[in-house]
Amino acid sequence: MEVVPLASAAETAVVAADIVEAVVRRKPAAVLGLATGSTPLPAYRELIRRRAAGTGPSYAAVTCFNLDEYVGLPAGHEQSYRATIARELTDGLGISPDQVNGPDPSPDGLPGAGERYEALIAQAGGIDVQFLGIGADGHLAFNEPGSSLASRTRIKTLTTQTRKDNARFFSSVDEVPNHVLTQGLGTILEARHLLLIASGEGKAAAVATAVEGPVSASCPASVLQLHPHVTVLLDQAAAARLDRLAYYSEVYAAKPAWQGL
Ligand code: F6R
């Protein structure tokens, strides 16, 4: 795991955008894995800003896969993850909606939605770079604590805490769906490069457990320790509880320029 302690969320956005742009420049038909929530928004805005300024790569040939989706919202609901990703990122990058995939939460599609989504990802050749956030309880995508470390895309029940955390996007917590379709931890581990971003003190404990604690289903994000290419971008507050913080900073400062992230 490459832990990169940075000064601010704005700095994590710049480094995340550099990483994604490098992937797309190297492979114009790259496959991007996209997360929702507040954390990736500064990075998404930075990517859109660069493209609008004419310095970003073309995303015309890119394919995207959303990490998860609510179950139970009407199709096209503005808080569905499909609508959110279009609004916050892909429309701004000129990626057409038919290049953006998400798990199918329709009542008819639900049985078998996980298997179909896995097949689509495989058909696309797998995910080149996967954006990830982390829940205050250590969840990764919507694999809540206790999820199998080998899990595949499937329906999950959100914890009361996660529904409360996500209530800010709705008029009340009662409107937050109980269920989601989420890529499993085993699915996420198959992406070639995992990009975990965390900001704010509310994430500090979860980050420390995920990065320095034991690998355990009690902290689903700890499964990242098993992946050979993970970049963890942290602002100061999110990094504050790491025991090896000084070392991570030394490693990043001494990183050979040719190596890249
Ligand atoms: C979102 C997702 C979640 C969030 C996590 C953090 O697609 O899968 O795991 O990344 O809940 O959410 P924020 O970024 O809003 O703190």
Coordinates of C-alpha atoms and ligand atoms in Angstrom, one line a residue:
M1 CA 0.0 0.0 0.0
E2 CA 1.3 3.4 -0.9
V3 CA 0.0 5.9 1.7
V4 CA 0.3 9.5 0.6
P5 CA -0.2 12.0 3.4
L6 CA -1.1 15.4 1.8
A7 CA -2.0 18.8 3.3
S8 CA -5.6 19.1 2.1
A9 CA -8.4 17.5 0.3
A10 CA -7.6 19.9 -2.6
E11 CA -4.2 18.3 -2.8
T12 CA -5.6 14.8 -2.9
A13 CA -7.8 15.9 -5.8
V14 CA -4.8 17.1 -7.8
V15 CA -2.9 13.8 -7.2
A16 CA -5.9 11.7 -8.0
A17 CA -6.6 13.6 -11.2
D18 CA -2.9 13.1 -12.2
I19 CA -3.2 9.4 -11.6
V20 CA -6.4 9.0 -13.7
E21 CA -5.1 11.2 -16.5
A22 CA -1.9 9.2 -16.7
V23 CA -4.0 6.0 -17.0
V24 CA -6.2 7.5 -19.8
R25 CA -3.2 8.9 -21.7
R26 CA -1.5 5.6 -21.6
K27 CA -4.6 3.7 -22.5
P28 CA -7.3 5.8 -24.2
A29 CA -9.9 3.0 -23.9
A30 CA -9.3 2.7 -20.2
V31 CA -11.9 1.3 -17.8
L32 CA -12.6 3.6 -14.9
G33 CA -14.3 2.5 -11.7
L34 CA -16.2 5.3 -10.1
A35 CA -17.4 5.9 -6.5
T36 CA -20.0 8.3 -5.3
G37 CA -20.2 10.2 -2.0
S38 CA -18.6 13.5 -1.0
T39 CA -14.9 12.3 -1.0
P40 CA -14.2 12.0 -4.7
L41 CA -16.0 15.2 -5.7
P42 CA -12.9 17.5 -5.5
A43 CA -11.0 15.0 -7.8
Y44 CA -14.0 14.8 -10.2
R45 CA -14.2 18.6 -10.3
E46 CA -10.4 18.8 -11.0
L47 CA -10.7 16.3 -13.9
I48 CA -13.6 18.3 -15.4
R49 CA -11.7 21.6 -14.9
R50 CA -8.7 20.3 -16.7
R51 CA -10.7 18.9 -19.6
A52 CA -12.5 22.3 -19.9
A53 CA -9.2 24.0 -19.8
G54 CA -8.0 21.8 -22.7
T55 CA -5.2 20.2 -20.7
G56 CA -6.9 16.8 -20.0
P57 CA -6.9 13.8 -22.2
S58 CA -9.9 12.7 -24.4
Y59 CA -12.3 10.4 -22.6
A60 CA -14.1 9.5 -25.8
A61 CA -13.1 5.8 -25.7
V62 CA -13.3 5.4 -21.9
T63 CA -15.8 2.9 -20.3
C64 CA -16.9 3.4 -16.7
F65 CA -18.3 1.1 -14.0
N66 CA -20.0 2.5 -10.9
L67 CA -19.1 0.9 -7.6
D68 CA -22.6 0.6 -6.3
E69 CA -26.3 1.6 -6.6
Y70 CA -29.2 2.1 -4.4
V71 CA -32.1 -0.4 -4.6
G72 CA -35.6 1.0 -4.3
L73 CA -35.3 4.5 -5.8
P74 CA -37.5 5.3 -8.8
A75 CA -35.5 5.0 -12.1
G76 CA -33.8 8.3 -12.9
H77 CA -34.0 9.5 -9.2
E78 CA -31.5 12.3 -8.8
Q79 CA -29.8 10.5 -5.9
S80 CA -29.4 7.3 -7.8
Y81 CA -25.7 6.6 -8.3
R82 CA -26.2 6.5 -12.0
A83 CA -27.6 10.0 -12.0
T84 CA -25.0 11.2 -9.5
I85 CA -22.1 10.0 -11.5
A86 CA -23.4 11.5 -14.7
R87 CA -24.0 14.9 -13.0
E88 CA -20.8 15.0 -11.0
L89 CA -18.3 13.5 -13.5
T90 CA -19.1 11.7 -16.7
D91 CA -21.2 14.4 -18.4
G92 CA -18.5 16.9 -17.6
L93 CA -15.9 14.7 -19.2
G94 CA -17.9 14.1 -22.3
I95 CA -18.4 10.4 -21.6
S96 CA -21.8 9.3 -23.1
P97 CA -24.3 7.6 -20.7
D98 CA -24.1 4.4 -22.7
Q99 CA -20.4 4.1 -21.8
V100 CA -21.3 4.3 -18.1
N101 CA -22.4 1.0 -16.4
G102 CA -24.0 0.5 -13.1
P103 CA -25.6 -2.5 -11.3
D104 CA -29.2 -2.9 -12.3
P105 CA -31.5 -2.2 -9.3
S106 CA -34.8 -2.6 -11.2
P107 CA -37.2 -5.0 -9.4
D108 CA -37.2 -7.4 -12.4
G109 CA -33.4 -7.2 -12.9
L110 CA -32.5 -7.6 -9.3
P111 CA -32.1 -11.4 -9.1
G112 CA -29.0 -12.0 -11.1
A113 CA -28.0 -8.3 -11.2
G114 CA -24.7 -9.1 -9.4
E115 CA -23.7 -11.9 -11.8
R116 CA -24.6 -9.8 -14.9
Y117 CA -22.6 -6.9 -13.6
E118 CA -19.5 -9.1 -12.9
A119 CA -19.8 -10.4 -16.5
L120 CA -19.9 -6.9 -17.9
I121 CA -16.8 -5.9 -16.0
A122 CA -15.0 -9.0 -17.2
Q123 CA -16.2 -8.4 -20.8
A124 CA -14.7 -4.9 -20.7
G125 CA -11.3 -6.4 -19.7
G126 CA -11.5 -5.4 -16.0
I127 CA -11.1 -2.1 -14.3
D128 CA -7.9 -0.2 -14.8
V129 CA -8.3 2.3 -11.9
Q130 CA -10.9 2.2 -9.2
F131 CA -11.9 5.3 -7.1
L132 CA -12.8 4.3 -3.5
G133 CA -14.0 6.2 -0.4
I134 CA -14.2 4.7 3.0
G135 CA -17.1 4.7 5.5
A136 CA -16.5 5.9 9.1
D137 CA -17.2 2.2 10.0
G138 CA -14.5 1.0 7.6
H139 CA -17.0 0.0 4.8
L140 CA -15.6 -0.2 1.3
A141 CA -18.1 0.4 -1.5
F142 CA -21.2 -0.8 0.5
N143 CA -19.5 -3.8 2.0
E144 CA -20.5 -3.2 5.6
P145 CA -18.5 -4.7 8.5
G146 CA -18.8 -8.4 8.4
S147 CA -18.8 -8.7 4.6
S148 CA -16.9 -11.6 3.2
L149 CA -13.4 -10.5 2.1
A150 CA -14.1 -12.7 -1.0
S151 CA -17.6 -11.2 -1.7
R152 CA -18.8 -10.6 -5.2
T153 CA -21.4 -8.0 -6.5
R154 CA -24.6 -8.5 -4.7
I155 CA -27.4 -6.9 -2.7
K156 CA -26.5 -5.6 0.8
T157 CA -28.4 -4.0 3.6
L158 CA -27.0 -0.6 4.8
T159 CA -26.3 -0.1 8.5
T160 CA -28.3 2.5 10.3
Q161 CA -25.2 4.5 10.6
T162 CA -24.5 4.5 6.9
R163 CA -28.1 5.5 6.2
K164 CA -27.8 8.4 8.7
D165 CA -24.5 9.4 7.1
N166 CA -26.1 9.4 3.6
A167 CA -29.3 11.2 4.8
R168 CA -27.6 14.5 3.9
F169 CA -28.3 13.8 0.3
F170 CA -32.1 13.2 0.9
S171 CA -34.8 15.2 2.8
S172 CA -34.8 12.7 5.6
V173 CA -33.1 9.5 6.7
D174 CA -36.4 7.7 6.0
E175 CA -35.9 8.3 2.3
V176 CA -32.5 6.6 2.3
P177 CA -32.9 3.1 0.8
N178 CA -32.2 0.1 3.1
H179 CA -30.6 -1.8 0.3
V180 CA -27.9 -1.4 -2.3
L181 CA -26.2 -3.4 -5.0
T182 CA -22.5 -3.2 -4.4
Q183 CA -19.4 -4.6 -6.0
G184 CA -18.0 -7.2 -3.5
L185 CA -14.6 -7.0 -1.9
G186 CA -13.4 -9.8 -4.1
T187 CA -14.6 -7.9 -7.1
I188 CA -12.8 -4.7 -6.0
L189 CA -9.6 -6.5 -5.5
E190 CA -9.6 -7.5 -9.2
A191 CA -9.2 -3.9 -10.4
R192 CA -5.6 -3.2 -11.4
H193 CA -5.1 0.0 -9.4
L194 CA -7.1 1.0 -6.4
L195 CA -7.3 4.7 -5.4
L196 CA -8.6 5.2 -1.9
I197 CA -9.2 8.8 -0.9
A198 CA -10.1 10.0 2.6
S199 CA -10.5 13.4 4.0
G200 CA -11.7 14.8 7.4
E201 CA -11.2 13.7 11.0
G202 CA -14.4 11.6 10.8
K203 CA -12.4 9.1 8.6
A204 CA -9.2 9.0 10.7
A205 CA -10.0 6.0 12.9
A206 CA -11.3 4.0 9.9
V207 CA -8.2 4.8 7.8
A208 CA -5.9 3.8 10.7
T209 CA -7.7 0.5 11.1
A210 CA -7.8 -0.2 7.4
V211 CA -4.1 0.6 6.8
E212 CA -2.4 -0.5 10.0
G213 CA -4.9 -2.9 11.6
P214 CA -5.3 -6.6 11.0
V215 CA -7.0 -7.7 7.8
S216 CA -10.5 -8.5 9.0
A217 CA -14.1 -8.5 7.8
S218 CA -14.7 -6.2 10.8
C219 CA -13.0 -3.5 8.8
P220 CA -13.8 -4.3 5.2
A221 CA -11.4 -1.6 3.8
S222 CA -8.5 -3.6 5.5
V223 CA -8.8 -6.0 2.5
L224 CA -6.9 -3.4 0.5
Q225 CA -3.7 -4.7 2.3
L226 CA -4.0 -7.8 0.1
H227 CA -3.8 -5.8 -3.2
P228 CA -0.5 -5.2 -4.9
H229 CA -1.3 -1.7 -6.2
V230 CA -3.2 0.6 -3.8
T231 CA -2.7 4.3 -3.5
V232 CA -4.2 5.9 -0.4
L233 CA -4.5 9.7 -0.6
L234 CA -5.2 11.4 2.7
D235 CA -5.6 14.9 3.9
Q236 CA -4.0 15.9 7.3
A237 CA -7.1 15.1 9.3
A238 CA -7.8 11.7 7.8
A239 CA -4.1 10.7 8.3
A240 CA -3.9 11.9 11.9
R241 CA -4.3 8.5 13.6
L242 CA -1.7 6.6 11.6
D243 CA 1.1 5.2 13.7
R244 CA 3.6 5.2 10.8
L245 CA 2.5 8.7 9.4
A246 CA 6.1 10.1 9.5
Y247 CA 7.4 7.2 7.6
Y248 CA 4.7 7.4 4.9
S249 CA 5.6 11.1 4.4
E250 CA 9.3 10.3 4.2
V251 CA 8.7 7.6 1.6
Y252 CA 6.5 9.9 -0.5
A253 CA 9.1 12.8 -0.3
A254 CA 11.9 10.4 -1.3
K255 CA 9.9 8.8 -4.1
P256 CA 12.0 8.5 -7.4
A257 CA 10.5 10.8 -10.0
W258 CA 10.4 8.0 -12.6
Q259 CA 8.3 5.7 -10.4
G260 CA 4.9 7.5 -10.6
L261 CA 2.0 6.5 -8.4
Ligands
F6R1 C1 -19.8 5.3 -2.6 C2 -19.4 4.2 -1.7 C3 -19.1 4.5 -0.3 C4 -18.5 5.8 0.0 C5 -18.3 5.9 1.5 C6 -17.8 7.3 1.9 O1 -20.0 4.8 -4.0 O2 -19.2 3.1 -2.2 O3 -18.3 3.4 0.2 O4 -17.3 5.9 -0.6 O5 -19.6 5.8 2.2 O6 -18.7 8.3 1.6 P1 -18.3 9.8 1.6 O7 -17.3 10.0 0.6 O8 -19.6 10.5 1.3 O9 -17.8 10.1 3.0

